Coordinates of C-alpha atoms in Angstrom, one line a residue:
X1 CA -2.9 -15.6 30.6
X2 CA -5.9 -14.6 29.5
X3 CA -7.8 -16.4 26.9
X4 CA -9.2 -13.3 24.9
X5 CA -5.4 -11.9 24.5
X6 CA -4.3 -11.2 20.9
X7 CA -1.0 -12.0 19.7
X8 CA 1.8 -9.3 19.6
X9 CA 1.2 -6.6 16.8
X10 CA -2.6 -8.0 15.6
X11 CA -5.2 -5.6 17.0
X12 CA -9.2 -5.5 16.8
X13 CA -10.3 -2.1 14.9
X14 CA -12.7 -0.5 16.8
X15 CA -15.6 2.0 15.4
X16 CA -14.5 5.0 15.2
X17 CA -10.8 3.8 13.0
X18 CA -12.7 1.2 11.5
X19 CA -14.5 3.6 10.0
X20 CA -11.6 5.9 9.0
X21 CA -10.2 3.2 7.4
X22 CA -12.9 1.7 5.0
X23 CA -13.8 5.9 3.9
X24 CA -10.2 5.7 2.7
X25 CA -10.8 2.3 1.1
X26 CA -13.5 3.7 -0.7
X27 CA -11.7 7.5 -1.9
X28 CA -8.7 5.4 -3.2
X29 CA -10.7 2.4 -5.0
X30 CA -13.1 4.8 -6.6
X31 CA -10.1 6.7 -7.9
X32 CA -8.4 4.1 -9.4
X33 CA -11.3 3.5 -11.1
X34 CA -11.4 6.7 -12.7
X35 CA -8.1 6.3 -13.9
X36 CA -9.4 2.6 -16.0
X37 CA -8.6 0.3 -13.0
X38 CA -10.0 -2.8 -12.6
X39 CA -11.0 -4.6 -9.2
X40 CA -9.0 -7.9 -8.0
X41 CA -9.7 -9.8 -4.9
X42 CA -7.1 -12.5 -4.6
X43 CA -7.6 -15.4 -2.5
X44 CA -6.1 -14.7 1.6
X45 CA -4.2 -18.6 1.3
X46 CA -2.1 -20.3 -2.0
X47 CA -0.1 -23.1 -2.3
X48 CA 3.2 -22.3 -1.1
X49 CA 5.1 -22.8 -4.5
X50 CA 2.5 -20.5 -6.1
X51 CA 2.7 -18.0 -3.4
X52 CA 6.1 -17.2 -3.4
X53 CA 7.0 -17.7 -7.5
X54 CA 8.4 -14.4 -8.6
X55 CA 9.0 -13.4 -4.9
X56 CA 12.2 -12.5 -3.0
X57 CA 14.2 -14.2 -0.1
X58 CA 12.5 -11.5 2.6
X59 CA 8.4 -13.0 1.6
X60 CA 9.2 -16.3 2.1
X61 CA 10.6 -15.2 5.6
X62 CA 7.4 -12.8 6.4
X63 CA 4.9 -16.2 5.7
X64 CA 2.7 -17.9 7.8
X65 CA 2.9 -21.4 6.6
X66 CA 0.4 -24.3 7.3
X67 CA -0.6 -27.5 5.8
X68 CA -3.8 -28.1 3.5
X69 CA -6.0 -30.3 5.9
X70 CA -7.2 -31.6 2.1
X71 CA -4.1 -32.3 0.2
X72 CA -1.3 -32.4 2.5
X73 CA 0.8 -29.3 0.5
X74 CA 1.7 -26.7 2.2
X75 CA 0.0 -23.5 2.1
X76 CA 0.9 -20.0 2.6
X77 CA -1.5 -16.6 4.0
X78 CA -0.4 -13.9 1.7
X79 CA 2.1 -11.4 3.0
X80 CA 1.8 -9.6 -0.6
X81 CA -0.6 -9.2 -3.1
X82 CA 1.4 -7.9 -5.5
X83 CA 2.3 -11.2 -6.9
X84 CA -0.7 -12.3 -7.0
X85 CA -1.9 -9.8 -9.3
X86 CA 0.5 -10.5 -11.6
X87 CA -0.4 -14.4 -11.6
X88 CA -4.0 -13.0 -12.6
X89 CA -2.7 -10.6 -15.6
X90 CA -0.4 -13.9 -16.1
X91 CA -2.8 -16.5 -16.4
X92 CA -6.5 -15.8 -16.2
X93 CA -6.4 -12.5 -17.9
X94 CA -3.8 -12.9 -20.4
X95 CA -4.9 -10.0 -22.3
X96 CA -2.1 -8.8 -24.8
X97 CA -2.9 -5.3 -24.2
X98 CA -2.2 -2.8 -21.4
X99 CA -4.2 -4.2 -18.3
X100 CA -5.0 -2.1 -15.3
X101 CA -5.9 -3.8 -11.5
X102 CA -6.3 -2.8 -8.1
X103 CA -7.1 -4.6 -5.1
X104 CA -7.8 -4.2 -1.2
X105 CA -7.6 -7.0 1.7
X106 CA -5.4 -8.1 4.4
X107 CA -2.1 -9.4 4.5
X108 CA -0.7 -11.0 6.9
X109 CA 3.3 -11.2 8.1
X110 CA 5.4 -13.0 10.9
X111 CA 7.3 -10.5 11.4
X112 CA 5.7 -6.5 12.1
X113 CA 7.8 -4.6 9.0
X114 CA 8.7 -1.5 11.3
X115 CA 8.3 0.0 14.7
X116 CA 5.3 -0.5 15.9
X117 CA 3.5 -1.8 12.4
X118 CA 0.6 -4.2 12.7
X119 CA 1.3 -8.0 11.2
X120 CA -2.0 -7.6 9.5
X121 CA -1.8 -4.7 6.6
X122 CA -4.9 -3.8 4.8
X123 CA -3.0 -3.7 1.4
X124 CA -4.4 -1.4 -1.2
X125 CA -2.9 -0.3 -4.4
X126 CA -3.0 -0.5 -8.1
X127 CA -0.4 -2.3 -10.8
X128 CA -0.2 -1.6 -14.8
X129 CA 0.7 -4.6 -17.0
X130 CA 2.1 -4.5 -21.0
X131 CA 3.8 -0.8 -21.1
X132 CA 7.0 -0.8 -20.5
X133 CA 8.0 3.1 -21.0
X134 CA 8.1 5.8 -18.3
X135 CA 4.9 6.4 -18.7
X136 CA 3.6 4.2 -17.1
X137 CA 5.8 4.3 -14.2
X138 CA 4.8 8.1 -14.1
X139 CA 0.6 7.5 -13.6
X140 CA 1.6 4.8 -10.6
X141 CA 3.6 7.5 -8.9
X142 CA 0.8 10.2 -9.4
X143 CA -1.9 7.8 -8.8
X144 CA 0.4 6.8 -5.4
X145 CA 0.7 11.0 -4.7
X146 CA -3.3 11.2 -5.4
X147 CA -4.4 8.7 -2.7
X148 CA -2.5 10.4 0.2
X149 CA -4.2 13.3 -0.9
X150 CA -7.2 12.2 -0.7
X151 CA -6.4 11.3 2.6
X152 CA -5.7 14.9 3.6
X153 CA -2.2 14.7 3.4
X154 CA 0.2 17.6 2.1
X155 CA 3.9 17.4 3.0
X156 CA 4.7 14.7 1.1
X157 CA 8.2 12.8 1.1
X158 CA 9.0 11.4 -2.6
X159 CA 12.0 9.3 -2.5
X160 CA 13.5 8.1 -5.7
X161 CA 15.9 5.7 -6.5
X162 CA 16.9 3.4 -9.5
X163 CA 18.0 -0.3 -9.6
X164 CA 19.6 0.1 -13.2
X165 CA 22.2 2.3 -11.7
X166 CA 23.8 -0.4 -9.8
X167 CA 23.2 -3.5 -12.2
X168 CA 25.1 -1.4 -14.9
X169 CA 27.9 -0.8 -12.0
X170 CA 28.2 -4.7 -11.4
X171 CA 27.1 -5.6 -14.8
X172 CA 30.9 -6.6 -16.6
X173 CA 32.7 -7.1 -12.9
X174 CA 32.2 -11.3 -12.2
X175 CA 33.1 -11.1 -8.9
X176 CA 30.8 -8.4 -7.7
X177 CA 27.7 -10.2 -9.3
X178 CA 28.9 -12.8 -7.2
X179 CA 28.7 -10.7 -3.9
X180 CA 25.3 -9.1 -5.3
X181 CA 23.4 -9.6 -1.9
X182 CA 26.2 -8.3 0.2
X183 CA 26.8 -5.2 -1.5
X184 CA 23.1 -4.6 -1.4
X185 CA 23.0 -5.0 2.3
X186 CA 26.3 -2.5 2.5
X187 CA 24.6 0.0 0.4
X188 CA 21.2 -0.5 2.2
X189 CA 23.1 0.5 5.6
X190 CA 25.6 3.0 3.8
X191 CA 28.0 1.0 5.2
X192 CA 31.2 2.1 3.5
X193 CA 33.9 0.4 5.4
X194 CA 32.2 -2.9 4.5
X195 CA 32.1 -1.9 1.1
X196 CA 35.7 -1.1 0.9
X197 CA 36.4 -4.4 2.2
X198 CA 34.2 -6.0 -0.6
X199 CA 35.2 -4.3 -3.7
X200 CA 38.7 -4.4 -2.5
X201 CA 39.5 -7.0 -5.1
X202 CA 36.6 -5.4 -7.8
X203 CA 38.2 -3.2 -10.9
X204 CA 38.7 0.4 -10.1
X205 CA 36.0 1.7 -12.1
X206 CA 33.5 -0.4 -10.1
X207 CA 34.8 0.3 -6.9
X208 CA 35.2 4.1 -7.2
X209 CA 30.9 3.5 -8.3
X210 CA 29.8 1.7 -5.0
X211 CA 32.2 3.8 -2.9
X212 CA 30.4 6.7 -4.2
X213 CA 26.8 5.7 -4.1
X214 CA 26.3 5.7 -0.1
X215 CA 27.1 9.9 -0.6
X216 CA 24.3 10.2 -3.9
X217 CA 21.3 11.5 -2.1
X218 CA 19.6 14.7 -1.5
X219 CA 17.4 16.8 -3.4
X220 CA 17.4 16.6 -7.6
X221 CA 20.9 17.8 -7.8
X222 CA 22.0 14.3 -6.9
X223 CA 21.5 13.8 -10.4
X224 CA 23.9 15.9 -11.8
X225 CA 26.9 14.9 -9.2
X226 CA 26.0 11.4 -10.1
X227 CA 26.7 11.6 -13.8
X228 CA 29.9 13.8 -12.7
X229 CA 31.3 10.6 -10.3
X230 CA 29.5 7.5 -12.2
X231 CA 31.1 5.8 -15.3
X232 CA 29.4 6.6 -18.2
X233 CA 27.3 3.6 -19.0
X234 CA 24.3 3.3 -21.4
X235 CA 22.7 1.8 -18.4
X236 CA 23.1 4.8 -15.8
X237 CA 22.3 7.4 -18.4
X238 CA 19.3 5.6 -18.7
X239 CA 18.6 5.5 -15.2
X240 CA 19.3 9.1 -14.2
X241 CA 17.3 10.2 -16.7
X242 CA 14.2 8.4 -16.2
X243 CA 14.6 9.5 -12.4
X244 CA 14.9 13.2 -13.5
X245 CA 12.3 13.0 -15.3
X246 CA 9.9 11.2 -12.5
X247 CA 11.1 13.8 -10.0
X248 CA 9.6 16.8 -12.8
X249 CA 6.7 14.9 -12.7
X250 CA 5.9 15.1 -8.7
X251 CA 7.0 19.3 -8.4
X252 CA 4.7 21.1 -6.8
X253 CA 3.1 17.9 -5.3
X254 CA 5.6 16.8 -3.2
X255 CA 9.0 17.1 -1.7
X256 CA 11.5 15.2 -4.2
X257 CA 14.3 13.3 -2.5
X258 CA 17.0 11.1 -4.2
X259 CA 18.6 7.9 -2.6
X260 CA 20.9 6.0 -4.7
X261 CA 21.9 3.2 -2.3
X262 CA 18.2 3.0 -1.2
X263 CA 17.6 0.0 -2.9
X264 CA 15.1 -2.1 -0.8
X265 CA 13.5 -4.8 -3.3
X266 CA 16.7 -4.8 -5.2
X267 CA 15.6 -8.5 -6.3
X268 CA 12.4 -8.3 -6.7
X269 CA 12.4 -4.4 -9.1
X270 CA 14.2 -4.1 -12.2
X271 CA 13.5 -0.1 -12.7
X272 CA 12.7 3.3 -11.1
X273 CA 11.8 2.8 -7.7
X274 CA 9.6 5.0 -5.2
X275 CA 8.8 5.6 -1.5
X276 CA 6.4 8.6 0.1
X277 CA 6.9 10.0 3.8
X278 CA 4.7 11.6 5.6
X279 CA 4.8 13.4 9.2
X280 CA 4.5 11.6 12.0
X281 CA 5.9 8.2 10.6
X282 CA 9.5 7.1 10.5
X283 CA 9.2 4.4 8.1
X284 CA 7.8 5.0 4.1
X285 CA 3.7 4.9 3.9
X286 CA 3.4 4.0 0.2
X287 CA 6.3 2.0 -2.1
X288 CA 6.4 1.7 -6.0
X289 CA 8.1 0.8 -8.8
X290 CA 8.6 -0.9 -11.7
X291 CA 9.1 -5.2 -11.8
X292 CA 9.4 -6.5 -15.3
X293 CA 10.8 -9.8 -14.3
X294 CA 7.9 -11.1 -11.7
X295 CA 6.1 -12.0 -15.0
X296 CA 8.6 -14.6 -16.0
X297 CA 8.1 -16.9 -13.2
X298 CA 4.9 -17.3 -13.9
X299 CA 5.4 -18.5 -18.2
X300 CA 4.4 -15.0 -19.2
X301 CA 7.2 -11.7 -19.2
X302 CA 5.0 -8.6 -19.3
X303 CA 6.2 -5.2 -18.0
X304 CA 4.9 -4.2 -14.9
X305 CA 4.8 -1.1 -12.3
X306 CA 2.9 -0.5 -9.1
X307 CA 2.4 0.3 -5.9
X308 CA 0.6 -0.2 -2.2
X309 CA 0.2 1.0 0.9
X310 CA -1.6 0.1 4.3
X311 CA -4.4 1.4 4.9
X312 CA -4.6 0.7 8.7
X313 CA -1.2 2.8 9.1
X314 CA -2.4 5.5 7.1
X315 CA -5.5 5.6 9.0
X316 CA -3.7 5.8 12.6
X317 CA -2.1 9.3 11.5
X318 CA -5.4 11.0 10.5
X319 CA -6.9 12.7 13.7
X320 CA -10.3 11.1 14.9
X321 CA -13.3 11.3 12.4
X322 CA -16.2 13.7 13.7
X323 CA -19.2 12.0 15.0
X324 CA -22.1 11.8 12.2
X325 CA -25.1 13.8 12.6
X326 CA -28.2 11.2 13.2
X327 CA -31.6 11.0 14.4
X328 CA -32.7 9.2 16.8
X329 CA -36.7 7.2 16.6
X330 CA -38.8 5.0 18.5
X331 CA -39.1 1.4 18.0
X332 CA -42.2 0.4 16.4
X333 CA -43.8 -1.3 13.8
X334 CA -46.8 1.8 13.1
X335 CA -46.1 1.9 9.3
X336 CA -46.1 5.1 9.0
X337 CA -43.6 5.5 11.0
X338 CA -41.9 2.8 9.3
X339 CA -42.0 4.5 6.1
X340 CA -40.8 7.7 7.6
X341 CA -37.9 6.0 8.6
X342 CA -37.4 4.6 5.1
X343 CA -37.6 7.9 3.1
X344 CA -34.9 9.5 5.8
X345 CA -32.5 6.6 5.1
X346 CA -33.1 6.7 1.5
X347 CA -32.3 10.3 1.7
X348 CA -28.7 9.7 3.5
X349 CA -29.7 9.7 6.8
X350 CA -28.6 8.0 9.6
X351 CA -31.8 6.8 11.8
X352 CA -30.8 4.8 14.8
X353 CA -34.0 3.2 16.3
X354 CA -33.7 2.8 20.2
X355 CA -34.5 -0.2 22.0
X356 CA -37.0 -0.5 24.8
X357 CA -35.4 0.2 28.2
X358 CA -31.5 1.0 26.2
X359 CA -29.9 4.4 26.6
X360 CA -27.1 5.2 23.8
X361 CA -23.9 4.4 23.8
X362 CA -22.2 5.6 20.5
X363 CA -18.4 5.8 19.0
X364 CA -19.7 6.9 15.9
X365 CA -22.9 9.0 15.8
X366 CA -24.5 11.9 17.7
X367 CA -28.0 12.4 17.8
X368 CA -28.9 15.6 17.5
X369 CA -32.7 15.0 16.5
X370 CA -35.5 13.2 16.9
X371 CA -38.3 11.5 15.0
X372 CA -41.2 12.3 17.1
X373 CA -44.9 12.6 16.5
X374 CA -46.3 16.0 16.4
X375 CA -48.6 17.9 18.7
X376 CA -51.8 16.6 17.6
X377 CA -50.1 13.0 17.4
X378 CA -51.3 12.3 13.7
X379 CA -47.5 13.0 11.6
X380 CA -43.9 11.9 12.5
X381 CA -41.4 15.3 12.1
X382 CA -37.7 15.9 13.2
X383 CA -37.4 18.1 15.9
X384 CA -34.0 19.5 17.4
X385 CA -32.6 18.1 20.1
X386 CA -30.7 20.8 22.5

């Protein structure tokens, strides 16, 4: 084998989507800052007890674990940051006000989360800690609508779900909290013969429910044939109407889909959920919602809502940036052509000096003029290159 191989699903990033990429970072970081966002980094490696506090059985699986060389504790590479951001609002911020953060950095996971994903996400996105009303849930999903805009996208997917419908369904039936994870995995994969078999022994009211949610999706009218069908609980009232009024929110910006059984994160959420599609990708691009609960594990309940996406995806749909416009000067250390060079840069342009005896190989920029001397060899001027 040879020894400059990568292992499966990690890839360099060459020019040309490298730079795709970090123009996207930029767009989407400068516009959560517009919104009051404020900038995280979190560190790439914790202690794995820290790492995974507040997290689900599905991080610990997608972890690289190693051992501290300096303690001897094992340590974990981040396959999430949104945890981490909470430990910040949690324990270093600990402001008792709303707080706003965003962040950007790589992730890293064992396992590739879909067909033909990369193990090593660039993860951007933004969270809001302290309000707990729709609200807030409402400027996630538009800020989450607003950076695939930015990117140029405009048939957008937005899938909407709610984890409040099915807690009220198991919430006064024993033994289907018991089978919790089962019946998520059976509504996850709509698999309704398995559910039968499950809520055989459930009351009626909760079985009719979970045999009913695998059929609750389409467009908005979901809503109205799932208050016809579900029992009328305080809790799925609730739920139905936050979603309705989520899905008003995101008319005219996107496609609104609703999924009742799609609850992915069922243990880690405790609220509206979201997801975004866009052509040319099977799986969801973006993912939201709201996660009261994280908080907890970490000595401090605040409410919460957020959501991410990876960048390096989202940059592998967009077609090939066009090559920027440069110009091309001599090497030399004459200082005035030094200090021509210097006022072009500080103008915004790109001046590529040329090394003695190199022709130009470039992903990136085309050179389509010159810095030359003039005719009487005294000034340095652009001229046009054919």
């Amino acid at each position: 084998m040879q020894n400059w191989l990568l292992p499966e699903n990690i890839a360099d990033v060459l020019p040309s989507e490298a730079r795709k990429i970090e123009e996207l970072r930029r767009l989407m970081l400068d516009n959560f800052r517009l919104y009051g966002y404020e900038l995280v980094m979190p560190p790439l490696l914790e202690y794995l007890e820290s790492l995974l506090t507040g997290a689900g059985e599905d991080t610990d699986l997608r972890t690289f674990k190693l051992v501290d060389q300096l303690s001897g504790r094992m340590l974990g590479l981040r396959p999430d940051m949104t945890t981490q951001v909470a430990r910040i609002d949690a324990h270093l911020l600990n402001r008792a006000s709303v707080t706003r953060l965003c962040y950007a950095g790589s992730v890293l996971h064992t396992r590739p989360s879909g067909l033909h994903a990369t193990r090593e996400p660039l993860q951007i996105g933004c969270e809001m800690y302290g309000h707990a009303g729709l609200e807030a849930d409402a400027e996630i999903q538009e800020l989450a609508l607003a950076s695939l805009a930015l990117a140029g996208f405009t048939a957008v997917r937005l899938d909407l779900t709610h984890v409040g419908v099915l807690r009220a369904v198991l919430e006064n039936c024993p033994a289907a909290q018991r089978d919790q994870a089962k019946i998520h995995a059976a509504l996850r994969a709509k698999d309704v013969p398995d559910l039968q078999a499950l809520a055989a022994n459930y009351t009626p009211q909760v079985r009719d429910a979970l045999l009913a949610l695998p059929s609750l999706y389409g467009d908005v009218e979901v809503l109205a044939r799932a208050r016809e069908v579900l029992p009328d609980l305080p809790g799925i009232a609730k739920a139905l109407a936050e979603l309705a009024a989520l899905a008003a929110s995101a008319l005219g910006r996107a496609q609104v889909a609703i999924d009742l059984a799609d609850l992915r994160g069922y243990q880690y959420e405790s609220g509206a959920m979201f997801a975004l599609y866009v052509p040319g990708l099977p799986n969801a691009v973006a993912r939201g919602g709201r996660y009261d609960h994280v908080g907890e594990a970490f000595g401090r309940a605040r409410p919460a809502t957020g959501f991410s996406l990876d960048l390096r995806e989202l940059a592998r749909l967009l077609p090939t940036a066009e090559r920027k416009h440069s110009i091309r000067a001599p090497w030399g250390n004459a200082p005035e052509l030094k200090e021509k060079i210097a006022e072009l840069r500080k103008s915004g342009e790109v001046v590529i000096q040329s090394m003695p005896g190199h022709s130009h190989e470039l992903d990136e920029f085309e050179c389509d003029r010159a810095l030359v001397l003039d005719e009487h060899g005294s000034n340095w001027i652009l001229k046009n290159l054919g």
